[in-house]
């Protein structure tokens, strides 16, 4: 079947997304991510099984029991040469992505390693740094597994972390605090305090705004250039799902069965009416903009929807594509060219759907 161009796809009515290839893991998918060049897809199951496929054909390249007591997180290095995982066995593991060889196992400092994340490529060409978060312990590592620094001054378990898109620093989120850390430095570079249980944190791609999703069904935003902050409420449940448009104008949020988009153009979203995308019959669990920002994907308890959101509120918008996943969606990942979307299911499904040729 001849596939539509992305432009034609976005102009059409809602259609069933075509599955390019699919697989099933031994347990629910807790993390999946494309290699930076799109050549491979990696997924980690809750049982701790790590699997890597050929991204074009779906042929399984290798699979192994990466974390015997359960898997939690994975991250590709920006150059695609190292794959990092974390599990419920106190370990961070580094893998050779093409062979599946375990390069090294690293002690993370607590039982559950909830986050691993490689630094993005910076313009100064500095070497990549891996961050791991386990309990209250943040550690920075070199690509070969040497410890750079350890930071234990957190008030509670680190719920999330995110690298700054331009500066060589990372923010951690825990109860009441967002803390900005520089690898190798003893003290935090910045601290943002707010009495609330922070669940997810993201820098705006341009670095001006820092946003967190909270347990109390709110989203809190700081303008880091002025220190001013803003709370956005009205959500059904706690907010874990945050996705910035690559240009930094729109922030997509979950916190219910609808997707809510806030416009940060001009003076920001204070006092504005958000755009609301309604189409899911279950709670939203994952959000991801495609790399060029032209399409937004949402995963939920009922499956995947693909949207072309309007820039103004007030219009009724229908999704341009959908694929039902009976067990619900846990995570989403766009291939770097935006033509394929991978979805990880709560019952172990791994789906790669075609968005456009």
Short mmCIF file of C-alpha atoms in Angstrom, two decimals:
data_model
loop_
_atom_site.label_atom_id
_atom_site.label_comp_id
_atom_site.label_asym_id
_atom_site.label_seq_id
_atom_site.Cartn_x
_atom_site.Cartn_y
_atom_site.Cartn_z
CA UNK A 1 0.00 0.00 0.00
CA UNK A 2 1.34 3.40 -0.90
CA UNK A 3 1.73 5.54 2.19
CA UNK A 4 0.76 9.20 2.37
CA UNK A 5 3.20 12.02 2.81
CA UNK A 6 3.17 13.64 6.24
CA UNK A 7 1.35 16.68 4.77
CA UNK A 8 -1.35 14.49 3.22
CA UNK A 9 -1.64 12.44 6.38
CA UNK A 10 -2.31 15.51 8.48
CA UNK A 11 -5.07 16.76 6.15
CA UNK A 12 -7.03 13.49 6.15
CA UNK A 13 -9.81 12.21 8.41
CA UNK A 14 -9.05 9.98 11.38
CA UNK A 15 -7.68 6.71 10.11
CA UNK A 16 -6.43 3.50 11.62
CA UNK A 17 -2.67 3.59 11.93
CA UNK A 18 -0.89 0.80 10.05
CA UNK A 19 1.40 -1.42 12.10
CA UNK A 20 4.87 -1.68 10.57
CA UNK A 21 5.97 -4.44 12.96
CA UNK A 22 5.19 -5.64 16.46
CA UNK A 23 6.52 -7.87 19.23
CA UNK A 24 5.57 -8.98 22.73
CA UNK A 25 7.76 -8.89 25.82
CA UNK A 26 7.47 -11.06 28.92
CA UNK A 27 5.90 -8.27 30.99
CA UNK A 28 4.65 -4.72 30.70
CA UNK A 29 6.97 -2.31 28.90
CA UNK A 30 8.46 0.24 31.30
CA UNK A 31 10.73 2.04 28.82
CA UNK A 32 11.49 2.10 25.11
CA UNK A 33 13.67 4.35 23.01
CA UNK A 34 14.99 4.54 19.46
CA UNK A 35 18.70 4.71 18.78
CA UNK A 36 19.56 8.28 17.71
CA UNK A 37 19.92 7.23 14.06
CA UNK A 38 16.66 5.24 14.13
CA UNK A 39 18.44 2.01 13.22
CA UNK A 40 17.44 0.12 16.37
CA UNK A 41 14.69 0.17 18.96
CA UNK A 42 15.30 -0.92 22.58
CA UNK A 43 12.66 -1.82 25.16
CA UNK A 44 12.86 -2.88 28.80
CA UNK A 45 10.14 -4.90 30.52
CA UNK A 46 8.98 -4.75 34.13
CA UNK A 47 10.42 -8.25 34.53
CA UNK A 48 13.84 -6.85 33.62
CA UNK A 49 14.22 -8.20 30.07
CA UNK A 50 16.07 -5.90 27.68
CA UNK A 51 15.45 -6.42 23.94
CA UNK A 52 16.86 -4.64 20.89
CA UNK A 53 15.31 -4.91 17.40
CA UNK A 54 16.31 -3.82 13.93
CA UNK A 55 14.23 -0.66 13.61
CA UNK A 56 13.37 -1.15 9.94
CA UNK A 57 12.43 -4.84 9.89
CA UNK A 58 11.52 -5.64 13.50
CA UNK A 59 14.02 -8.50 13.53
CA UNK A 60 15.14 -9.15 17.10
CA UNK A 61 18.88 -8.54 17.40
CA UNK A 62 19.31 -9.67 20.99
CA UNK A 63 17.51 -10.03 24.29
CA UNK A 64 18.72 -10.74 27.82
CA UNK A 65 17.74 -10.72 31.49
CA UNK A 66 19.22 -7.31 32.24
CA UNK A 67 17.85 -6.87 35.77
CA UNK A 68 16.69 -10.03 37.53
CA UNK A 69 14.42 -8.31 40.05
CA UNK A 70 12.79 -5.95 37.56
CA UNK A 71 13.55 -3.26 35.00
CA UNK A 72 12.76 0.44 35.36
CA UNK A 73 14.53 2.74 32.89
CA UNK A 74 16.80 2.94 29.83
CA UNK A 75 18.63 5.58 27.80
CA UNK A 76 20.71 5.63 24.57
CA UNK A 77 23.81 7.77 24.50
CA UNK A 78 23.62 10.63 21.99
CA UNK A 79 26.16 8.97 19.69
CA UNK A 80 24.32 5.64 19.87
CA UNK A 81 27.34 3.68 21.10
CA UNK A 82 26.17 2.83 24.64
CA UNK A 83 22.80 1.79 26.02
CA UNK A 84 22.19 2.31 29.76
CA UNK A 85 19.55 0.60 31.89
CA UNK A 86 18.48 0.68 35.53
CA UNK A 87 16.49 -1.81 37.57
CA UNK A 88 15.31 -2.92 40.98
CA UNK A 89 18.65 -4.61 41.73
CA UNK A 90 20.62 -1.46 42.73
CA UNK A 91 22.45 -1.61 39.39
CA UNK A 92 23.03 0.63 36.42
CA UNK A 93 24.17 -1.45 33.44
CA UNK A 94 25.94 -0.27 30.29
CA UNK A 95 25.47 -2.32 27.10
CA UNK A 96 27.09 -2.54 23.69
CA UNK A 97 23.96 -1.96 21.58
CA UNK A 98 24.82 -4.05 18.53
CA UNK A 99 26.06 -7.21 20.32
CA UNK A 100 24.24 -7.09 23.67
CA UNK A 101 27.50 -7.42 25.61
CA UNK A 102 27.29 -6.05 29.13
CA UNK A 103 30.10 -3.51 29.37
CA UNK A 104 29.88 -2.79 33.08
CA UNK A 105 27.51 -2.85 36.09
CA UNK A 106 27.54 0.16 38.39
CA UNK A 107 26.23 0.56 41.97
CA UNK A 108 23.50 3.19 41.96
CA UNK A 109 23.31 3.71 45.73
CA UNK A 110 19.79 2.42 46.48
CA UNK A 111 17.55 -0.51 45.60
CA UNK A 112 15.39 0.96 42.83
CA UNK A 113 17.14 2.77 40.00
CA UNK A 114 14.22 4.82 38.73
CA UNK A 115 16.03 6.99 36.18
CA UNK A 116 19.07 6.88 33.93
CA UNK A 117 19.68 9.63 31.37
CA UNK A 118 22.58 10.50 29.07
CA UNK A 119 23.46 14.15 28.57
CA UNK A 120 22.51 15.61 25.17
CA UNK A 121 25.23 16.57 22.68
CA UNK A 122 26.58 20.00 23.58
CA UNK A 123 28.14 22.48 21.19
CA UNK A 124 31.49 22.48 23.01
CA UNK A 125 31.95 18.79 22.20
CA UNK A 126 32.44 17.83 25.84
CA UNK A 127 32.20 14.09 26.60
CA UNK A 128 28.81 12.62 27.41
CA UNK A 129 27.77 12.13 31.04
CA UNK A 130 25.33 9.55 32.37
CA UNK A 131 23.09 10.43 35.33
CA UNK A 132 21.44 7.83 37.55
CA UNK A 133 18.84 8.35 40.28
CA UNK A 134 18.14 5.71 42.95
CA UNK A 135 16.26 6.69 46.09
CA UNK A 136 17.79 10.00 47.25
CA UNK A 137 21.09 9.36 45.46
CA UNK A 138 22.09 11.09 42.24
CA UNK A 139 25.31 9.94 40.57
CA UNK A 140 27.13 11.14 37.46
CA UNK A 141 29.23 8.67 35.42
CA UNK A 142 31.59 8.80 32.47
CA UNK A 143 30.72 6.71 29.37
CA UNK A 144 33.11 4.02 30.59
CA UNK A 145 31.53 3.84 34.05
CA UNK A 146 33.86 5.96 36.18
CA UNK A 147 32.09 7.88 38.95
CA UNK A 148 32.28 11.67 38.47
CA UNK A 149 30.31 12.76 41.54
CA UNK A 150 27.59 11.75 43.98
CA UNK A 151 24.84 13.95 45.40
CA UNK A 152 22.72 12.80 48.34
CA UNK A 153 21.19 16.08 49.54
CA UNK A 154 17.64 15.32 48.47
CA UNK A 155 14.65 15.61 50.79
CA UNK A 156 12.93 12.51 49.40
CA UNK A 157 13.21 9.95 46.60
CA UNK A 158 14.16 11.51 43.30
CA UNK A 159 11.03 11.17 41.19
CA UNK A 160 12.46 12.45 37.92
CA UNK A 161 15.41 14.20 36.32
CA UNK A 162 16.07 16.04 33.07
CA UNK A 163 19.19 17.46 31.41
CA UNK A 164 19.26 21.14 30.45
CA UNK A 165 19.14 21.42 26.63
CA UNK A 166 22.10 23.85 26.39
CA UNK A 167 23.87 24.11 29.75
CA UNK A 168 25.85 21.17 31.14
CA UNK A 169 23.59 20.63 34.15
CA UNK A 170 20.62 18.54 35.21
CA UNK A 171 17.54 19.14 37.36
CA UNK A 172 16.15 16.62 39.86
CA UNK A 173 12.59 16.62 41.20
CA UNK A 174 11.63 15.41 44.67
CA UNK A 175 9.19 16.51 47.35
CA UNK A 176 9.25 20.29 47.69
CA UNK A 177 12.36 20.92 45.61
CA UNK A 178 13.78 21.14 42.13
CA UNK A 179 17.57 21.08 42.33
CA UNK A 180 19.96 21.90 39.50
CA UNK A 181 23.25 19.96 39.64
CA UNK A 182 26.46 20.29 37.65
CA UNK A 183 28.50 17.07 37.31
CA UNK A 184 31.53 17.26 39.58
CA UNK A 185 30.33 20.22 41.64
CA UNK A 186 29.72 19.75 45.37
CA UNK A 187 26.82 22.18 45.76
CA UNK A 188 23.66 22.74 43.71
CA UNK A 189 23.80 25.42 41.05
CA UNK A 190 20.16 26.46 41.65
CA UNK A 191 17.20 25.43 43.80
CA UNK A 192 13.49 26.01 43.15
CA UNK A 193 11.26 25.39 46.16
CA UNK A 194 7.55 24.68 46.20
CA UNK A 195 5.66 22.69 48.81
CA UNK A 196 4.35 19.86 46.70
CA UNK A 197 5.10 16.33 45.55
CA UNK A 198 6.80 16.66 42.18
CA UNK A 199 6.39 13.66 39.84
CA UNK A 200 7.83 14.75 36.48
CA UNK A 201 10.12 17.58 35.38
CA UNK A 202 11.06 19.02 31.98
CA UNK A 203 13.11 21.98 30.74
CA UNK A 204 11.63 23.95 27.87
CA UNK A 205 13.85 23.20 24.81
CA UNK A 206 15.03 26.82 24.85
CA UNK A 207 15.80 26.62 28.60
CA UNK A 208 13.65 29.58 29.73
CA UNK A 209 10.96 27.59 31.54
CA UNK A 210 11.14 24.72 34.00
CA UNK A 211 7.91 22.79 34.47
CA UNK A 212 6.82 20.04 36.88
CA UNK A 213 3.74 17.82 37.09
CA UNK A 214 2.53 17.34 40.64
CA UNK A 215 0.70 14.81 42.80
CA UNK A 216 -1.97 17.40 43.69
CA UNK A 217 -3.26 17.58 40.09
CA UNK A 218 -1.42 20.76 39.15
CA UNK A 219 1.39 21.86 36.86
CA UNK A 220 3.94 24.33 38.25
CA UNK A 221 6.06 26.50 35.98
CA UNK A 222 9.12 28.66 36.72
CA UNK A 223 10.51 31.31 34.40
CA UNK A 224 14.17 30.78 35.29
CA UNK A 225 15.17 34.14 33.79
CA UNK A 226 13.01 36.07 36.27
CA UNK A 227 12.28 33.58 39.06
CA UNK A 228 8.53 34.12 38.61
CA UNK A 229 6.35 31.05 38.96
CA UNK A 230 2.85 29.98 37.97
CA UNK A 231 0.48 27.18 38.93
CA UNK A 232 -1.96 25.68 36.43
CA UNK A 233 -4.81 23.62 37.89
CA UNK A 234 -8.08 21.98 36.82
CA UNK A 235 -6.73 18.50 36.17
CA UNK A 236 -8.64 15.33 37.12
CA UNK A 237 -5.69 13.50 38.63
CA UNK A 238 -1.97 13.83 39.32
CA UNK A 239 0.06 14.98 36.35
CA UNK A 240 2.92 12.76 35.19
CA UNK A 241 2.74 13.42 31.45
CA UNK A 242 4.62 16.46 30.10
CA UNK A 243 5.82 17.11 26.52
CA UNK A 244 7.22 20.34 25.08
CA UNK A 245 6.81 21.29 21.44
CA UNK A 246 10.36 21.40 19.97
CA UNK A 247 10.00 25.14 19.36
CA UNK A 248 9.05 25.62 23.02
CA UNK A 249 5.76 27.40 22.36
CA UNK A 250 3.35 24.68 23.52
CA UNK A 251 3.40 22.39 26.54
CA UNK A 252 1.23 19.26 26.32
CA UNK A 253 0.04 17.81 29.63
CA UNK A 254 -1.95 14.78 30.78
CA UNK A 255 -3.64 14.51 34.17
CA UNK A 256 -6.92 13.02 32.90
CA UNK A 257 -8.60 11.63 29.80
CA UNK A 258 -7.91 14.79 27.78
CA UNK A 259 -4.68 16.32 26.52
CA UNK A 260 -4.28 19.94 27.63
CA UNK A 261 -2.01 22.31 25.70
CA UNK A 262 -0.68 25.55 27.16
CA UNK A 263 0.57 28.35 24.90
CA UNK A 264 3.82 29.96 26.11
CA UNK A 265 3.99 32.56 23.33
CA UNK A 266 4.38 36.19 24.42
CA UNK A 267 3.88 36.62 28.15
CA UNK A 268 3.12 32.94 28.70
CA UNK A 269 0.03 31.00 29.73
CA UNK A 270 -1.00 33.06 32.79
CA UNK A 271 -4.72 33.88 32.53
CA UNK A 272 -5.11 32.11 29.19
CA UNK A 273 -7.49 29.34 28.12
CA UNK A 274 -5.69 26.13 27.13
CA UNK A 275 -6.39 23.99 24.09
CA UNK A 276 -8.10 20.72 25.09
CA UNK A 277 -7.87 17.60 22.92
CA UNK A 278 -10.59 15.05 23.66
CA UNK A 279 -10.68 11.61 22.05
CA UNK A 280 -9.41 9.06 24.54
CA UNK A 281 -11.86 6.93 26.54
CA UNK A 282 -9.24 6.24 29.23
CA UNK A 283 -6.63 8.19 31.15
CA UNK A 284 -3.69 9.63 29.25
CA UNK A 285 -0.42 7.88 30.14
CA UNK A 286 2.16 9.21 27.65
CA UNK A 287 2.72 12.21 25.38
CA UNK A 288 5.35 12.86 22.70
CA UNK A 289 5.78 15.47 19.96
CA UNK A 290 7.42 14.24 16.77
CA UNK A 291 10.89 15.73 16.21
CA UNK A 292 9.71 18.53 13.88
CA UNK A 293 6.72 19.36 16.11
CA UNK A 294 4.13 18.84 13.39
CA UNK A 295 2.37 15.97 15.15
CA UNK A 296 1.57 15.16 18.77
CA UNK A 297 1.05 11.55 19.88
CA UNK A 298 -0.88 10.62 23.01
CA UNK A 299 -0.98 7.20 24.66
CA UNK A 300 -3.71 6.19 27.07
CA UNK A 301 -5.55 3.28 28.63
CA UNK A 302 -7.36 2.76 25.31
CA UNK A 303 -4.50 3.11 22.82
CA UNK A 304 -2.66 5.67 20.70
CA UNK A 305 -4.01 8.84 19.08
CA UNK A 306 -2.10 11.14 16.74
CA UNK A 307 -3.07 14.82 16.59
CA UNK A 308 -2.38 17.94 14.63
CA UNK A 309 -3.29 20.43 17.36
CA UNK A 310 -4.61 23.91 16.50
CA UNK A 311 -2.78 27.00 17.75
CA UNK A 312 -5.90 28.56 19.29
CA UNK A 313 -8.51 27.17 21.72
CA UNK A 314 -12.19 26.88 20.81
CA UNK A 315 -12.05 24.55 17.81
CA UNK A 316 -13.23 20.96 17.98
CA UNK A 317 -10.32 18.84 16.90
CA UNK A 318 -10.36 15.17 15.92
CA UNK A 319 -7.25 12.99 15.93
CA UNK A 320 -5.77 12.23 12.51
CA UNK A 321 -4.78 8.68 13.44
CA UNK A 322 -5.55 6.06 16.05
CA UNK A 323 -4.58 2.54 17.08
CA UNK A 324 -6.38 0.71 19.88
CA UNK A 325 -4.23 -1.12 22.43
CA UNK A 326 -6.44 -3.28 24.63
CA UNK A 327 -4.12 -3.34 27.62
CA UNK A 328 -3.23 0.34 27.46
CA UNK A 329 -0.08 2.25 26.55
CA UNK A 330 2.82 2.84 28.94
CA UNK A 331 5.28 4.79 26.80
CA UNK A 332 5.82 6.34 23.36
CA UNK A 333 8.90 7.13 21.25
CA UNK A 334 9.21 8.81 17.84
CA UNK A 335 11.86 7.70 15.37
CA UNK A 336 14.17 10.59 14.54
CA UNK A 337 12.63 11.09 11.06
CA UNK A 338 9.08 11.33 12.46
CA UNK A 339 7.75 8.65 10.11
CA UNK A 340 7.43 5.88 12.72
CA UNK A 341 6.04 5.92 16.25
CA UNK A 342 6.83 3.18 18.77
CA UNK A 343 4.43 2.37 21.60
CA UNK A 344 5.08 0.16 24.61
CA UNK A 345 2.06 -1.57 26.15
CA UNK A 346 1.18 -2.30 29.76
CA UNK A 347 0.80 -5.98 28.78
CA UNK A 348 4.14 -6.22 26.97
CA UNK A 349 3.15 -5.16 23.46
CA UNK A 350 5.74 -3.31 21.37
CA UNK A 351 4.17 -1.67 18.32
CA UNK A 352 5.78 0.39 15.58
CA UNK A 353 3.12 2.23 13.62
CA UNK A 354 3.43 4.09 10.35
CA UNK A 355 2.62 7.78 10.44
CA UNK A 356 3.80 8.67 6.95
CA UNK A 357 6.21 7.70 4.23
#
